[in-house]
Coordinates of N, CA and C in Angstrom, one line a residue:
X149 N -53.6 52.9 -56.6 CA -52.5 53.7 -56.5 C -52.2 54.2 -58.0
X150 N -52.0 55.9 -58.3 CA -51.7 55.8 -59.6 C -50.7 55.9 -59.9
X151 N -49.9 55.8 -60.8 CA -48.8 56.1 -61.8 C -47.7 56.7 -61.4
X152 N -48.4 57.8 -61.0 CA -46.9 58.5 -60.1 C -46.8 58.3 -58.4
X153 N -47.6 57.7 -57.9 CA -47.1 57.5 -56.5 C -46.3 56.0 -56.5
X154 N -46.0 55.3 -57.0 CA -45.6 54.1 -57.3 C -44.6 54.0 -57.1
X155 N -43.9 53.2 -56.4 CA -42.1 53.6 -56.4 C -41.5 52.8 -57.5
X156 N -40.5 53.5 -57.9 CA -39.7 53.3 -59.3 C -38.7 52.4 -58.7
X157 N -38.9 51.2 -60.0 CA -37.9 50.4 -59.6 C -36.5 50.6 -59.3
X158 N -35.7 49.6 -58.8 CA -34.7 50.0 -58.5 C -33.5 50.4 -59.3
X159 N -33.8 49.7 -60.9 CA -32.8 49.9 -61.5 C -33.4 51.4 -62.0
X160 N -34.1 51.6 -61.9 CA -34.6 53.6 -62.6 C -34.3 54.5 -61.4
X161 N -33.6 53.9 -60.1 CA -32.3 54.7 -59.1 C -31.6 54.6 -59.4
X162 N -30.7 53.5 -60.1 CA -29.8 53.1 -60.2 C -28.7 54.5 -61.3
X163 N -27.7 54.8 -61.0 CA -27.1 55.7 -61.5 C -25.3 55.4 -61.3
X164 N -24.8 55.7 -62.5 CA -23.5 55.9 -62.5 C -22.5 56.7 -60.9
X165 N -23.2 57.4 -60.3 CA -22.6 58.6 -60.1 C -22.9 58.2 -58.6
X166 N -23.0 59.8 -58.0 CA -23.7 59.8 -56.3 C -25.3 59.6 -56.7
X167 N -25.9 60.1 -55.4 CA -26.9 59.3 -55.6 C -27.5 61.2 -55.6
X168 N -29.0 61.0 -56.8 CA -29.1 62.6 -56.8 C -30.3 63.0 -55.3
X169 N -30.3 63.9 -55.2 CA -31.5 64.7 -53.7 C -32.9 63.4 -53.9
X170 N -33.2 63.0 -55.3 CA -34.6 62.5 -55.4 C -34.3 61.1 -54.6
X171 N -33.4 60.5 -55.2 CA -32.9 59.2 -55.2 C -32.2 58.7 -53.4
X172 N -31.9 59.6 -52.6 CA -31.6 59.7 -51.5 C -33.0 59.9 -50.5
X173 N -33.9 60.7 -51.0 CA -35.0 60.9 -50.4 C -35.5 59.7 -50.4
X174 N -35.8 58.9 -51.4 CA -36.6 57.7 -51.6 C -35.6 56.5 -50.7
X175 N -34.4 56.3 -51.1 CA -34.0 55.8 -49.8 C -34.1 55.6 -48.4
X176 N -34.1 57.4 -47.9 CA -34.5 57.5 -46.4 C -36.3 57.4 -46.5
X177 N -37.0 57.3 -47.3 CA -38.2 57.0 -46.8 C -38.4 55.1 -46.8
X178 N -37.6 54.4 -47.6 CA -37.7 53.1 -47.7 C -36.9 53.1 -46.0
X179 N -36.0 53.7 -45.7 CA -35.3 53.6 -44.3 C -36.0 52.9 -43.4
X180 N -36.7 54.5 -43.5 CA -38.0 54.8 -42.5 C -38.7 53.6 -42.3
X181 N -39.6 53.3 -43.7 CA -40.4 52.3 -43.4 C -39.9 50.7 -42.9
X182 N -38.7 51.1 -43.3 CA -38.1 49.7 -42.7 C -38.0 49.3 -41.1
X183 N -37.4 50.7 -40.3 CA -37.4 50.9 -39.3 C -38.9 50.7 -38.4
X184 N -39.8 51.0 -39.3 CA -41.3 50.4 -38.5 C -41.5 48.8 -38.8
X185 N -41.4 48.3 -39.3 CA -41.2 47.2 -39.9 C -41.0 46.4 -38.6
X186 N -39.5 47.2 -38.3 CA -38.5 45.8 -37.4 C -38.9 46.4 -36.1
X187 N -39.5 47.3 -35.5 CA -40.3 47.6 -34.6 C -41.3 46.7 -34.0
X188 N -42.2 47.1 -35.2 CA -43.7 45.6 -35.2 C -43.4 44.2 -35.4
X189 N -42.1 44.0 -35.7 CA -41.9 42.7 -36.2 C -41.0 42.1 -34.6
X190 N -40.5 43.3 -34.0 CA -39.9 43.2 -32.5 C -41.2 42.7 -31.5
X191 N -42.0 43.7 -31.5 CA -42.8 43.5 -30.7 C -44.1 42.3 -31.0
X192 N -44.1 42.1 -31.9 CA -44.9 40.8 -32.2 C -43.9 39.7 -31.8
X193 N -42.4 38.9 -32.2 CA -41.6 38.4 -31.4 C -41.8 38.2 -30.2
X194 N -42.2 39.4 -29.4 CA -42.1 39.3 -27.8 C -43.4 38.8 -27.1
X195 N -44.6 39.1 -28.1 CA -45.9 38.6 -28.1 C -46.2 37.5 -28.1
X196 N -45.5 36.9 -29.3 CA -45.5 35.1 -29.6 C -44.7 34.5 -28.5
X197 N -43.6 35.2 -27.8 CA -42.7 34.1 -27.0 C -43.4 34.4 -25.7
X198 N -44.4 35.6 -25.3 CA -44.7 35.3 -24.1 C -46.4 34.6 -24.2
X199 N -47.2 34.7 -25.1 CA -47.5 33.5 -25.1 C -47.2 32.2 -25.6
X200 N -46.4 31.9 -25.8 CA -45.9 30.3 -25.9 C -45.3 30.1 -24.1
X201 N -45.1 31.0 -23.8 CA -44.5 31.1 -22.1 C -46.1 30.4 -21.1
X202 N -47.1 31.4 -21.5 CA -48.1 30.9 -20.7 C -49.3 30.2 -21.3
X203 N -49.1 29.7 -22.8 CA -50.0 28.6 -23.2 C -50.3 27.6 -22.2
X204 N -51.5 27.2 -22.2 CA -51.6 25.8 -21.4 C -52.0 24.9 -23.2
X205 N -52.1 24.9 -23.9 CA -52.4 23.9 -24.9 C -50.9 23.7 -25.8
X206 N -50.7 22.6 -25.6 CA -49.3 22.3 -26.5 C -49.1 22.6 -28.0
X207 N -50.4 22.5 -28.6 CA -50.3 22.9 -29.9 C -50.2 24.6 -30.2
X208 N -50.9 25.2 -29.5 CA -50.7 26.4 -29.4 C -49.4 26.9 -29.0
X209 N -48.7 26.7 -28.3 CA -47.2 26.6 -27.8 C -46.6 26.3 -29.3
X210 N -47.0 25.1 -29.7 CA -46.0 25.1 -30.5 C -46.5 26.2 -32.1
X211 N -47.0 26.5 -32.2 CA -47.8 27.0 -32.8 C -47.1 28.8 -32.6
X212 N -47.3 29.3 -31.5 CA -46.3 30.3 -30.9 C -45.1 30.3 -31.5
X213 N -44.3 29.1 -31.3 CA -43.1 29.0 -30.9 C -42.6 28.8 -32.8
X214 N -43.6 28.5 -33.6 CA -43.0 28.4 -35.0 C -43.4 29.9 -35.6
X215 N -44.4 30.8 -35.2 CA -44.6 32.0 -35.7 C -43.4 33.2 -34.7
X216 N -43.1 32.9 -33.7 CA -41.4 33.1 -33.1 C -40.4 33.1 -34.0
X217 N -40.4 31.6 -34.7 CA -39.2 31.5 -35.7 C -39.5 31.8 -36.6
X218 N -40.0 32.3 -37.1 CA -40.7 32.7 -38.7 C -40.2 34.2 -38.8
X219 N -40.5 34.5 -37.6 CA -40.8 36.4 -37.5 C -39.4 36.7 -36.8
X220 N -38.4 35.6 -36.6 CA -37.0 36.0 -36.4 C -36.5 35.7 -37.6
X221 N -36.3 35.1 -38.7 CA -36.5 34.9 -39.5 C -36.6 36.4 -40.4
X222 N -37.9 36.8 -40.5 CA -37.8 38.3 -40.8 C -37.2 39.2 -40.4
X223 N -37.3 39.3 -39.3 CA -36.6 40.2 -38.7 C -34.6 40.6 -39.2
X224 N -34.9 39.3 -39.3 CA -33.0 39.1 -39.6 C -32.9 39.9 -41.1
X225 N -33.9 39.9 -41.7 CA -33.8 40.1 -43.4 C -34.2 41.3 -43.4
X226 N -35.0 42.2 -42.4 CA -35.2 43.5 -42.5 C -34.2 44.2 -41.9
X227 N -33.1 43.7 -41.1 CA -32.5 44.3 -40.5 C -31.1 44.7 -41.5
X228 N -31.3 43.2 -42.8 CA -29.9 42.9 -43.2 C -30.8 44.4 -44.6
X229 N -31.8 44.8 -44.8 CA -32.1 45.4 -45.6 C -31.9 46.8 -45.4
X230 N -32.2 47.1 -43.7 CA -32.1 48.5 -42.8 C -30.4 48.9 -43.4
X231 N -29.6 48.0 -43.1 CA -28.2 48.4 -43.4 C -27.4 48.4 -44.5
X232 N -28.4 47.7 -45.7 CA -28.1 47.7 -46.9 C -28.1 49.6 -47.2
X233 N -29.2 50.0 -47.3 CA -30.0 51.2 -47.0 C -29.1 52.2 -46.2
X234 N -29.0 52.0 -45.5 CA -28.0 52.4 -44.1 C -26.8 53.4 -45.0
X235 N -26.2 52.0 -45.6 CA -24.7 52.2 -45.7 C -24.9 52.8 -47.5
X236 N -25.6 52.5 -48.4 CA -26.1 53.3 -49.5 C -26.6 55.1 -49.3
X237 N -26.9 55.4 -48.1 CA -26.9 56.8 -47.6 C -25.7 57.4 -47.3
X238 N -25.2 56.8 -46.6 CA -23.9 57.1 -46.0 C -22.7 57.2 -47.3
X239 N -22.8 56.1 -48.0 CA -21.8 56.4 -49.1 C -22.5 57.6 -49.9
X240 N -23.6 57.7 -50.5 CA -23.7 58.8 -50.8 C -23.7 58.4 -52.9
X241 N -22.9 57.0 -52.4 CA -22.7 57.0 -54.4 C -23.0 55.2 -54.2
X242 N -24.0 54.9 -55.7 CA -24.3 53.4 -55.7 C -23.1 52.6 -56.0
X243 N -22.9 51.4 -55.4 CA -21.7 50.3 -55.1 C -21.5 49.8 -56.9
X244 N -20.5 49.3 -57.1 CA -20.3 48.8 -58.3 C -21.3 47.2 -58.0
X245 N -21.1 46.9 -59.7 CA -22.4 45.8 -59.9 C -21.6 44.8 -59.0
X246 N -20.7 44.2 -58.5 CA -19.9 43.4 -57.9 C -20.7 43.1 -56.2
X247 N -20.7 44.4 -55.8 CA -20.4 44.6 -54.7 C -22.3 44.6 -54.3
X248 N -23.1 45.4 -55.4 CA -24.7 45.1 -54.9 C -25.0 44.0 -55.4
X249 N -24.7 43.1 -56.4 CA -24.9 41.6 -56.3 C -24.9 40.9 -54.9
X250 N -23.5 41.3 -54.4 CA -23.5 40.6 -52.7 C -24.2 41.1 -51.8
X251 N -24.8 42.0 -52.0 CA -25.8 42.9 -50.9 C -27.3 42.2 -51.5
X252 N -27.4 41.7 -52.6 CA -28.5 41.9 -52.6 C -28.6 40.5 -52.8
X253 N -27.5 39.6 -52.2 CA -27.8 38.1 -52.6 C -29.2 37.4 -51.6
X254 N -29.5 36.7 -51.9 CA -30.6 36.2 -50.7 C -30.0 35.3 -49.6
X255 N -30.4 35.1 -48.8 CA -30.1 34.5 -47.4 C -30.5 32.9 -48.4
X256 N -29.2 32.1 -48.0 CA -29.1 30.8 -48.8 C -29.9 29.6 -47.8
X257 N -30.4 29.9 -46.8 CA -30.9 29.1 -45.6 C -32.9 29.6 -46.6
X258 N -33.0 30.4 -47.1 CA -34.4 30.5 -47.9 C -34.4 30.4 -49.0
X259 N -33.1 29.9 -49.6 CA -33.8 29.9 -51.1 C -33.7 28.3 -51.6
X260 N -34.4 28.1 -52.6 CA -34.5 26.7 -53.0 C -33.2 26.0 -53.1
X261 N -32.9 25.2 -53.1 CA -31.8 24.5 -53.7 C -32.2 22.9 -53.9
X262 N -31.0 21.9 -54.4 CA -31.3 20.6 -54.6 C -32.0 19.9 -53.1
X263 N -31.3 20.4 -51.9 CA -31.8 19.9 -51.0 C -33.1 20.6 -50.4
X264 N -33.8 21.2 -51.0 CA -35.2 22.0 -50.6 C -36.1 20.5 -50.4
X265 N -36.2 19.7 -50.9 CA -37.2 18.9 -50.9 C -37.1 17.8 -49.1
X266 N -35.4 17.7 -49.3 CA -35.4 17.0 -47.9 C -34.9 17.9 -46.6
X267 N -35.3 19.4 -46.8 CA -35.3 20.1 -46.0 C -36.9 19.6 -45.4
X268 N -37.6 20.4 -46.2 CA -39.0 20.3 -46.0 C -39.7 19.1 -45.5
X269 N -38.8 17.9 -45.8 CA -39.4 17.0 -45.2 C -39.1 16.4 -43.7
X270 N -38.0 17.2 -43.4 CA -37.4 16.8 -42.3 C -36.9 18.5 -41.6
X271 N -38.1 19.1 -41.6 CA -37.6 20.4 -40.8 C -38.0 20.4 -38.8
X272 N -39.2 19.4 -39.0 CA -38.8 19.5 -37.7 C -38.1 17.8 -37.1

């Protein structure tokens, strides 16, 4: 990929103001692809839970049933990203630093913390 097809980070969107025609486009095209995203990430969901439905091998069931949780999992974080997106079109102008800190905080159930170690040890 060269130089200019590359998408520009976020803080080189980032603007004082409304958001300009360029900066809105690139948005609705992150939209977009977001919206295929949680599409395939739907329909693979429905794939893993109906075979974990008609596995005859228990490992494979469970096997199913943890790539189920994984991909709801995703799902939840592309959906929380679809609406991030969503409501940044709709306003039309970028949030103060306050307000995209909290949009852009991570889901506290994935990120490390002191108890990462006896999560991991005791997740199932």
């Amino acid at each position: 990929m060269n130089e200019q097809q590359q998408n520009p980070p976020i803080g080189a969107l980032r603007s004082d103001d409304r958001l300009t025609p360029k900066q809105a486009e690139h948005l609705e095209g992150q939209l977009l692809a977001c919206k295929v995203l949680l599409r395939a990430c739907q329909d693979a969901i429905f794939d893993f839970s109906l075979s974990s439905t008609y596995s005859t091998d228990s490992r494979e069931e469970r096997l199913n049933e943890t790539a189920t949780l994984v991909l709801s999992n995703v799902l939840h974080s592309w959906r929380e990203a679809g609406a991030f997106l969503k409501d940044l079109l709709v306003l039309q102008v970028w949030p103060d630093e306050v307000t995209l800190a909290r949009w852009m905080q991570a889901d506290s159930s994935l990120t490390p913390t002191a108890n990462a170690a006896y999560r991991r040890k005791n997740w199932m």
